[in-house]
């Protein structure tokens, strides 16, 4: 049948239907008539035709009504939509009643119409979506339905040319909404006008609204309250002039037609309008491609010679048009024609949430997914969220992509967030990365396509090829976790654990949602330690050594041994001093050096090795301190000293007195006159410090090598019952050592005794590392993101709190752990670990990280060499943190991919930025997206869907 014949038949059908309306057609007659008219309208659609919005709820009711007598498989007509060719989408049973009058009230905004001079004088909601809220019907279909059912109101929209070639049709559901500002009078008005109207028509309507003469008026592109371009090309369309939804148009009234026009782009502040910051620019939302009757949609209408798919691809792949006018260099001279520039109101310390949300909302895969019908994938049985978090996020995302630039208050979303994550309730500042981690995990659970998770048993590698093990682990993971979050954000890394005792190797492959990278300039660490000798041969000395940052205690002990020229007959005892007591011995060679904090105090003691083993003597210094006006108490001070005792069952108290005197010999002041009570028969005698001997304190040797006579020392030994026993000089009382692993002795320093020794050597033990003022060079020295990644992947021991159970040793071991990237996700989220904690302080690392914006190449870091995917990534978003710990402010930098332009999202304020301004020392969480290439293939095996299915443009 020719188009003319089809049109004629449709016209005849309309006339017959109109005549028969009073008698009421049967449901089947209505269905067939509407189907034929819709098909004809689609074939003959042209620019300027009218389409009408009708509520989805009423339309579905009518579809059920006209299809109630149809069998599911009785139609072979595939030219129209299924609902009009005899197949209803409804699963209901029984007979549908005839719909009542058309009711479009749920599409209408509650507020007053923006423009009384608009086509219908009725404003619709800004967040409507085709296929969810409404369908579009050709005028002939609307007229017929209206004649049968009545109701309304009628919501008419025009068909316009769209696409780069202007051969594609679209229904302009949301015409431009423009704010007209008159200077110098100060009047204002809001109008609706098609973006395909000319500047001349806008000029005419502005003059009509404000009762002005055309000759004395000029209009300006006043985007962001800055004069960008004089709009004097009357034949140019508003679309070609790059006029945006909700932007300002300045109507300037000239007192004299010869007045000079200012075109330097400077801000006008004397015209009665408040100068405000540019925030957001939006056009109508991207409609889904759900077909109405006859297959026509608001998103695209196929013109002759082009398939719908070809036109869609051509539109999505077209380059961006640039503005025709560039006036001045201040402000924005070009604006993109795509949405996504709506801010979020700060509800009170919610900038951490706003910045994270904006980055997720502007992830293209999520923007596409949540603007389509994702409800069928919601996991309503999820006990962690029951789907509510995904619904709240989806609604918020749609608002942020809807027309208009009024900032959105995310209160409903925050309420849902606080319900399922109480830690984010209230209005305290939080970590945006912690919120992001929870949100991604929560969305995954809400959208998990696996409703009933099967039990899977992951086996260790046991010598099998990595490729086989990795695919097995990934398949097991997907069997339990399958969502848009997994499709887009989850990768896999290889984890290798090695037991330090038996060298057992365990290989597993685990999923990851993001990478948390340490900020390290180098792979080494400086540590300051004070070294003491036990044989009285030298004063305490301080040395600073360099060790591997991810090393173990054995590395530190070796470095100290080298620094103090340790003899083969000697060994080092390394301890942490806290509150003037020995807090712990650092004698487990395999413990990580990360357990030693920069504000710790370490001491190393050189003692003599013994084949039979040593008992350690710990000397604790005490002095009297005033507690009350009439009471004093002995309290520890200074640094304890250590010496070794021969491992005998019994030791004489006089020997302990001599050993302590020997340790203190280097601290004895020169030229001290001792009192009469210091006679050799009752006082200890020190060995010559130059006589190193065997390293053990030999009392016979000490008594025959008298060099100095020391005062007797008030010593007390603490026995196993915690009782203090006096140890006077010359006393030969026997002390049983068989039940003691170490001997603790108190030395009570009297004021007279303090005068005889230089005890300042025992005080002011330095910290392991002292933070000094940061120099300008240190602040500006760049740290590469690649360096951070290499530090993350470097082998390091597990922390003591995360010990590994070795299946071969059958014990918990502090194994070495090595990570390798195995497969990378489409969107790679990288967290820069700027915040660190110690017992006494919280610290933020302000280091500038030099991260690539383009061509972040991870090819050499991926262990799986089978993948043909591109391993190049492009930065498209990041969050920033300004300020210190527990406070500060979060913002986001986001690139609109279709515009190829960067914007700063600062809560409700949005402003363009240059690409070179994206990098700063405030960068906190980075969002990278895999760069697309013609040669890149699909993702590696194991995924249940090809990754490139999520490679959306929008």
XYZ file of C-alpha atoms in Angstrom, residues 51-603:
553
model
C 2.666 15.282 19.654
C 0.774 15.075 22.926
C 1.875 13.831 26.322
C -0.473 11.396 28.016
C 0.080 9.864 31.430
C 1.601 6.384 31.373
C -0.888 5.171 33.952
C -3.911 6.009 31.796
C -2.242 4.720 28.630
C -1.497 1.344 30.234
C -5.083 1.106 31.443
C -6.287 1.678 27.907
C -3.799 -0.897 26.500
C -5.098 -3.509 28.955
C -8.655 -2.625 28.025
C -8.284 -2.975 24.241
C -6.173 -6.161 24.482
C -8.348 -8.074 26.946
C -9.936 -10.268 24.238
C -6.643 -11.033 22.487
C -4.780 -14.330 22.790
C -1.045 -13.988 23.543
C -0.020 -15.443 20.177
C -2.836 -14.482 17.840
C -1.090 -11.677 16.057
C 1.631 -11.792 13.491
C 1.707 -8.091 12.897
C 5.142 -6.846 13.869
C 4.995 -3.390 12.419
C 3.712 -1.604 15.478
C 4.332 -1.841 19.157
C 3.368 -5.110 20.751
C 0.728 -3.482 22.887
C -1.162 -2.312 19.845
C -0.720 -5.465 17.811
C -2.619 -7.672 20.204
C -0.139 -8.440 23.025
C -0.650 -6.702 26.313
C 2.182 -6.246 28.748
C -0.247 -6.754 31.592
C -0.179 -10.002 33.470
C -3.521 -9.380 35.097
C -6.483 -11.669 34.823
C -10.103 -10.821 34.222
C -11.825 -8.159 32.135
C -10.494 -4.581 32.219
C -13.071 -1.877 32.563
C -13.236 0.926 30.039
C -10.996 3.815 31.185
C -12.599 6.987 32.442
C -11.575 10.377 31.088
C -7.927 11.124 30.349
C -6.278 12.536 33.477
C -2.892 14.193 32.989
C -2.916 15.883 36.386
C 0.000 13.791 37.708
C 2.206 15.289 34.955
C 1.379 18.874 35.914
C 3.599 20.892 38.218
C 1.891 22.241 41.322
C 3.476 25.668 40.858
C 2.134 28.394 38.559
C 2.934 28.297 34.862
C 6.275 29.902 34.091
C 4.939 31.811 31.096
C 1.390 32.823 30.526
C 2.222 33.279 26.862
C 3.413 29.679 26.368
C 1.588 27.332 24.057
C -0.601 25.702 26.688
C 0.054 27.812 29.775
C 0.700 24.614 31.777
C 4.030 23.589 33.342
C 4.902 19.915 33.669
C 7.211 18.396 36.279
C 10.915 18.752 35.495
C 11.764 15.124 36.245
C 9.372 13.239 33.970
C 10.691 10.315 31.957
C 9.141 8.865 28.832
C 7.996 5.280 29.304
C 7.855 5.694 33.074
C 5.669 8.788 33.489
C 4.240 9.476 30.061
C 4.021 8.418 26.421
C 3.947 10.624 23.333
C 1.063 10.315 20.883
C 0.711 11.855 17.414
C -1.910 14.560 17.186
C -4.308 12.336 15.207
C -4.184 9.662 17.938
C -4.703 12.221 20.679
C -7.648 13.797 18.867
C -9.354 10.437 18.516
C -8.778 9.373 22.121
C -9.933 12.787 23.348
C -13.096 12.542 21.272
C -13.845 9.140 22.836
C -12.852 9.765 26.454
C -12.507 13.493 27.006
C -10.455 14.777 29.927
C -7.067 16.434 29.708
C -5.456 18.846 29.904
C -3.913 18.680 26.432
C -0.104 18.861 26.611
C 1.154 19.562 23.096
C 4.799 19.481 22.032
C 6.422 20.104 18.633
C 8.650 17.861 16.523
C 12.024 19.458 15.763
C 15.074 18.545 13.699
C 17.979 17.240 15.749
C 21.303 15.532 15.302
C 24.399 16.775 13.505
C 22.890 16.212 10.061
C 19.502 17.642 11.102
C 17.848 14.610 9.468
C 16.661 13.164 12.778
C 13.431 14.184 14.461
C 12.752 14.539 18.184
C 9.834 15.773 20.224
C 10.833 18.811 22.267
C 9.184 17.840 25.529
C 10.994 20.573 27.444
C 11.351 23.817 25.457
C 13.919 26.293 26.715
C 12.977 28.117 29.891
C 14.691 31.518 29.850
C 14.882 34.288 32.412
C 14.464 37.714 30.772
C 16.063 40.582 32.694
C 15.477 44.193 31.643
C 18.076 46.869 32.228
C 18.011 49.539 33.474
C 14.354 49.123 34.581
C 14.943 45.936 36.524
C 11.855 44.068 35.291
C 12.014 40.323 34.779
C 9.945 37.520 33.304
C 10.260 33.796 32.568
C 9.286 32.396 29.170
C 9.192 29.048 27.388
C 10.451 28.990 23.814
C 11.643 26.293 21.433
C 15.372 26.059 20.901
C 14.602 25.975 17.182
C 13.023 29.428 17.296
C 15.134 32.281 15.971
C 16.781 35.089 17.864
C 14.378 37.373 16.021
C 11.382 35.572 17.539
C 12.937 35.823 21.031
C 13.527 39.533 20.368
C 9.907 40.004 19.308
C 8.465 38.147 22.298
C 10.667 40.052 24.761
C 9.457 43.354 23.359
C 5.865 42.120 23.467
C 6.109 41.074 27.121
C 7.764 44.281 28.335
C 5.951 46.634 25.863
C 9.137 47.854 24.237
C 10.005 49.032 20.743
C 12.149 46.709 18.649
C 14.394 49.585 17.522
C 15.468 50.526 21.053
C 16.176 47.064 22.388
C 19.145 44.724 22.085
C 19.384 41.325 23.729
C 22.436 39.630 25.190
C 23.476 36.100 25.963
C 23.725 36.771 29.707
C 24.852 33.360 30.927
C 26.114 33.542 34.519
C 25.187 37.254 34.639
C 27.978 38.149 32.249
C 27.620 39.624 28.785
C 28.904 36.898 26.482
C 27.499 37.754 23.095
C 25.237 40.335 21.495
C 22.391 38.393 19.910
C 21.912 40.421 16.731
C 21.737 37.677 14.083
C 17.943 37.554 13.870
C 17.837 34.473 11.636
C 20.016 32.320 13.861
C 18.272 29.716 16.014
C 18.656 29.681 19.781
C 20.120 26.182 19.447
C 22.844 27.449 17.109
C 23.465 30.366 19.463
C 24.110 27.805 22.244
C 21.396 29.154 24.531
C 20.832 26.850 27.500
C 17.929 25.799 29.680
C 17.273 28.202 32.579
C 19.885 30.733 31.552
C 19.499 34.506 31.673
C 18.839 36.760 28.686
C 19.586 40.436 29.177
C 17.113 42.817 27.491
C 18.951 46.127 27.276
C 16.902 49.253 26.620
C 18.922 51.947 24.882
C 18.067 55.596 25.506
C 19.592 56.433 22.172
C 19.824 54.039 19.254
C 23.384 55.263 18.685
C 24.502 54.276 22.185
C 27.729 52.283 22.237
C 27.316 48.614 23.120
C 29.763 47.146 25.591
C 31.051 43.782 24.367
C 34.084 43.137 26.552
C 32.398 40.442 28.590
C 32.684 42.359 31.869
C 30.123 41.788 34.588
C 27.266 44.278 34.844
C 26.815 45.345 38.445
C 25.014 48.669 38.037
C 21.835 47.409 36.405
C 19.883 46.515 39.467
C 20.616 42.747 39.345
C 22.596 40.870 41.958
C 25.827 39.457 40.536
C 25.665 35.728 41.165
C 27.934 32.810 40.424
C 27.123 30.601 37.480
C 25.842 27.305 38.694
C 24.309 24.809 36.361
C 23.163 24.465 32.803
C 20.699 21.839 31.640
C 18.621 20.874 28.667
C 15.785 18.389 28.734
C 16.675 15.048 30.244
C 17.807 12.241 28.048
C 14.677 10.228 27.331
C 14.694 6.498 27.117
C 14.061 4.835 23.792
C 10.849 3.152 24.960
C 8.518 3.224 21.965
C 5.034 4.649 21.961
C 2.319 3.441 19.593
C 3.861 3.076 16.178
C 7.434 3.030 17.532
C 7.898 6.816 17.818
C 9.839 8.071 20.818
C 10.833 11.414 22.229
C 14.478 10.482 21.876
C 14.568 9.852 18.154
C 12.342 9.547 15.114
C 13.791 7.699 12.146
C 13.813 9.733 8.949
C 13.767 8.216 5.498
C 16.945 6.468 4.488
C 18.236 6.013 8.024
C 17.601 3.291 10.552
C 16.968 4.267 14.142
C 20.173 2.542 15.238
C 22.259 4.365 12.656
C 20.834 7.700 13.685
C 21.422 6.974 17.347
C 25.037 6.017 16.749
C 25.554 9.077 14.596
C 24.133 11.328 17.281
C 26.106 9.813 20.134
C 29.340 9.876 18.236
C 29.117 13.388 16.846
C 31.652 15.996 17.916
C 30.562 18.827 20.126
C 29.578 22.103 18.569
C 31.319 25.175 19.892
C 29.883 28.595 20.435
C 29.999 31.024 17.562
C 30.835 33.949 19.802
C 33.835 34.536 22.071
C 33.781 37.850 23.890
C 36.520 38.466 26.436
C 38.320 35.933 28.548
C 36.399 36.206 31.790
C 33.581 33.855 32.564
C 32.215 31.200 30.238
C 31.945 31.921 26.554
C 30.783 28.471 25.467
C 28.466 26.057 27.203
C 27.723 22.501 26.314
C 24.321 21.300 25.265
C 24.188 18.415 27.720
C 22.897 18.145 31.282
C 24.612 17.242 34.499
C 25.418 20.630 36.007
C 23.027 20.714 38.939
C 24.422 21.303 42.404
C 23.567 19.760 45.785
C 22.646 21.892 48.761
C 24.825 21.534 51.847
C 22.502 20.375 54.632
C 25.168 21.003 57.268
C 28.599 19.376 56.950
C 27.339 17.230 54.062
C 29.997 18.327 51.573
C 31.645 14.906 52.059
C 28.448 13.272 50.793
C 27.816 15.787 48.002
C 31.265 15.373 46.477
C 31.057 11.564 46.430
C 27.522 11.568 45.005
C 28.450 13.929 42.173
C 31.312 11.663 41.113
C 29.034 8.623 41.016
C 26.219 10.515 39.298
C 28.641 11.610 36.566
C 29.961 8.113 35.985
C 28.502 7.511 32.488
C 27.598 3.890 33.137
C 25.608 4.814 36.250
C 24.014 7.858 34.611
C 22.677 5.638 31.833
C 21.627 2.774 34.107
C 19.676 4.775 36.687
C 17.915 6.903 34.055
C 16.508 3.770 32.480
C 14.161 1.260 34.095
C 16.405 -0.436 36.661
C 13.574 -1.464 38.997
C 13.465 -5.012 37.636
C 16.989 -5.585 38.975
C 16.278 -4.405 42.528
C 16.841 -7.113 45.082
C 13.757 -6.684 47.232
C 14.873 -9.550 49.468
C 18.124 -7.838 50.416
C 18.078 -7.708 54.241
C 20.687 -4.934 54.252
C 18.613 -2.407 52.321
C 15.457 -3.923 50.821
C 16.181 -1.920 47.665
C 15.535 1.405 49.352
C 19.072 2.743 49.009
C 19.125 2.073 45.256
C 15.721 3.719 44.823
C 16.798 6.791 46.785
C 20.038 7.086 44.806
C 18.235 6.573 41.495
C 15.714 9.306 42.270
C 18.477 11.690 43.301
C 20.434 10.950 40.114
C 17.380 11.654 37.950
C 16.833 14.986 39.681
C 20.455 15.940 39.065
C 20.060 15.151 35.352
C 16.634 16.803 35.005
C 16.117 20.187 33.305
C 16.739 23.265 35.368
C 19.699 24.350 37.420
C 18.099 24.832 40.801
C 20.278 23.027 43.380
C 18.769 19.857 44.823
C 18.424 19.251 48.571
C 19.439 15.584 49.118
C 17.396 15.174 52.317
C 15.468 12.020 51.275
C 18.702 10.328 50.237
C 20.480 11.324 53.451
C 17.567 9.982 55.484
C 17.811 6.595 53.764
C 21.576 6.621 54.166
C 21.321 7.302 57.898
C 18.762 4.507 58.260
C 21.055 1.836 56.857
C 24.374 3.410 57.912
C 23.850 5.107 61.310
C 27.471 6.221 61.339
C 26.515 8.847 58.740
C 23.514 10.165 60.663
C 23.526 13.648 62.118
C 25.507 16.517 60.730
C 29.105 15.777 61.626
C 31.864 15.778 59.045
C 32.816 12.337 57.705
C 35.306 10.817 55.316
C 34.004 10.919 51.731
C 35.945 7.763 50.875
C 34.256 5.845 53.693
C 30.862 7.008 52.435
C 31.788 6.047 48.885
C 32.836 2.551 49.994
C 29.565 2.021 51.850
C 27.475 3.432 49.006
C 29.043 1.237 46.342
C 28.644 -1.830 48.522
C 25.061 -0.918 49.442
C 24.056 -0.266 45.831
C 25.599 -3.576 44.836
C 23.564 -5.459 47.433
C 20.349 -3.663 46.437
C 20.918 -4.349 42.739
C 22.395 -7.843 43.005
C 20.844 -9.978 40.274
C 21.597 -13.045 42.403
C 18.645 -13.308 44.776
C 19.743 -16.560 46.448
C 23.498 -16.847 46.806
C 24.867 -20.360 46.284
C 27.568 -21.796 48.498
C 30.939 -21.886 46.761
C 34.178 -23.404 47.996
C 37.315 -21.638 46.740
C 40.377 -23.835 46.625
C 43.984 -22.757 47.039
C 46.150 -22.714 43.931
C 48.245 -25.747 44.959
C 50.543 -25.342 41.972
C 47.802 -24.889 39.354
C 48.283 -22.228 36.636
C 47.348 -18.708 37.733
C 44.978 -18.301 34.791
C 42.954 -21.341 35.814
C 42.774 -20.328 39.466
C 41.895 -16.713 38.681
C 39.027 -17.673 36.374
C 37.719 -20.100 38.979
C 37.746 -17.461 41.718
C 36.070 -14.895 39.440
C 33.354 -17.347 38.388
C 32.680 -18.137 42.057
C 32.486 -14.430 42.822
C 30.058 -13.718 39.967
C 27.890 -16.663 41.018
C 27.150 -14.741 44.238
C 27.681 -11.132 43.181
C 26.275 -9.870 39.889
C 25.197 -6.241 39.620
C 25.862 -3.047 37.696
C 28.413 -2.187 40.404
C 30.315 -5.414 39.729
C 30.050 -4.832 35.962
C 31.533 -1.351 36.225
C 33.690 -1.012 39.348
C 35.027 -4.382 40.437
C 38.393 -5.777 39.458
C 40.517 -8.652 40.716
C 43.961 -8.865 42.229
C 46.299 -11.747 42.945
C 47.312 -12.169 46.597
C 50.432 -14.191 47.445
C 51.228 -15.115 51.066
C 54.526 -16.679 52.125
C 55.045 -18.188 55.580
C 58.261 -16.805 57.140
C 58.926 -20.103 58.943
C 58.168 -22.954 56.538
C 58.002 -20.900 53.273
C 54.523 -22.239 52.460
C 53.088 -20.229 49.512
C 49.357 -19.491 49.287
C 47.864 -17.823 46.193
C 44.299 -16.464 46.064
C 42.464 -14.111 43.700
C 40.217 -11.574 45.381
C 37.847 -8.890 44.026
C 38.343 -5.206 44.752
C 36.085 -2.161 44.437
C 38.807 0.472 44.728
C 42.545 0.746 45.406
C 43.813 2.529 48.543
C 47.313 3.738 47.733
C 49.878 4.888 50.333
C 51.569 8.248 49.787
C 55.284 7.502 49.929
C 58.156 9.394 48.361
C 60.647 6.602 48.896
C 60.917 2.985 49.886
C 63.102 3.671 52.929
C 62.545 5.124 56.364
C 64.848 6.975 58.752
C 64.822 5.899 62.408
C 66.693 7.401 65.362
C 67.854 5.042 68.127
C 70.013 5.491 71.262
C 72.678 2.800 71.805
C 73.895 1.801 75.298
C 76.794 -0.445 76.300
C 76.665 -2.689 79.359
C 80.401 -2.979 80.029
C 80.993 0.673 80.907
C 83.182 1.222 77.862
C 81.332 4.152 76.269
C 78.749 6.827 76.829
C 75.298 6.389 75.275
C 75.212 7.502 71.648
C 72.420 8.360 69.233
C 72.423 7.202 65.628
C 70.004 7.583 62.724
C 69.784 4.629 60.384
C 67.873 3.914 57.174
C 65.703 0.822 56.823
C 63.163 -0.437 54.244
C 59.822 1.246 54.883
C 58.063 -2.097 54.526
C 60.809 -4.034 56.316
C 60.836 -6.160 59.458
C 62.513 -5.992 62.874
C 65.417 -8.046 61.548
C 66.226 -5.243 59.089
C 66.324 -2.692 61.904
C 68.467 -4.918 64.155
C 70.931 -5.504 61.329
C 71.143 -1.776 60.561
C 71.810 -0.936 64.238
C 74.426 -3.680 64.474
C 76.261 -2.215 61.509
C 76.040 1.322 62.875
C 77.610 0.405 66.259
C 80.234 -1.975 64.861
C 78.872 -4.934 66.763
C 81.399 -7.682 67.466
C 80.752 -11.326 66.725
C 80.684 -12.035 70.459
C 77.983 -9.405 71.048
C 74.297 -9.076 70.272
C 71.729 -6.271 70.230
C 68.675 -6.091 72.442
C 66.164 -3.655 70.955
C 63.399 -2.251 73.188
C 60.684 0.371 73.192
C 60.783 2.735 76.166
C 57.527 4.151 77.449
C 57.033 6.090 80.683
C 60.707 5.436 81.630
C 60.137 1.663 81.631
C 60.788 -1.064 79.099
C 57.448 -1.403 77.310
C 58.384 -4.290 75.006
C 61.323 -6.132 73.471
C 61.481 -5.982 69.690
C 62.944 -9.443 69.332
C 60.595 -11.119 66.804
C 62.555 -10.844 63.566
C 59.489 -11.180 61.339
C 57.317 -8.408 62.785
C 56.717 -5.460 60.454
C 58.467 -2.159 61.089
C 55.107 -0.467 60.524
C 54.306 -1.391 64.152
C 56.921 1.177 65.225
C 55.422 4.661 65.136
C 57.360 7.833 64.489
C 56.681 9.118 68.005
C 57.950 5.954 69.729
C 61.222 5.952 71.739
C 63.684 3.130 71.028
C 66.855 2.018 72.792
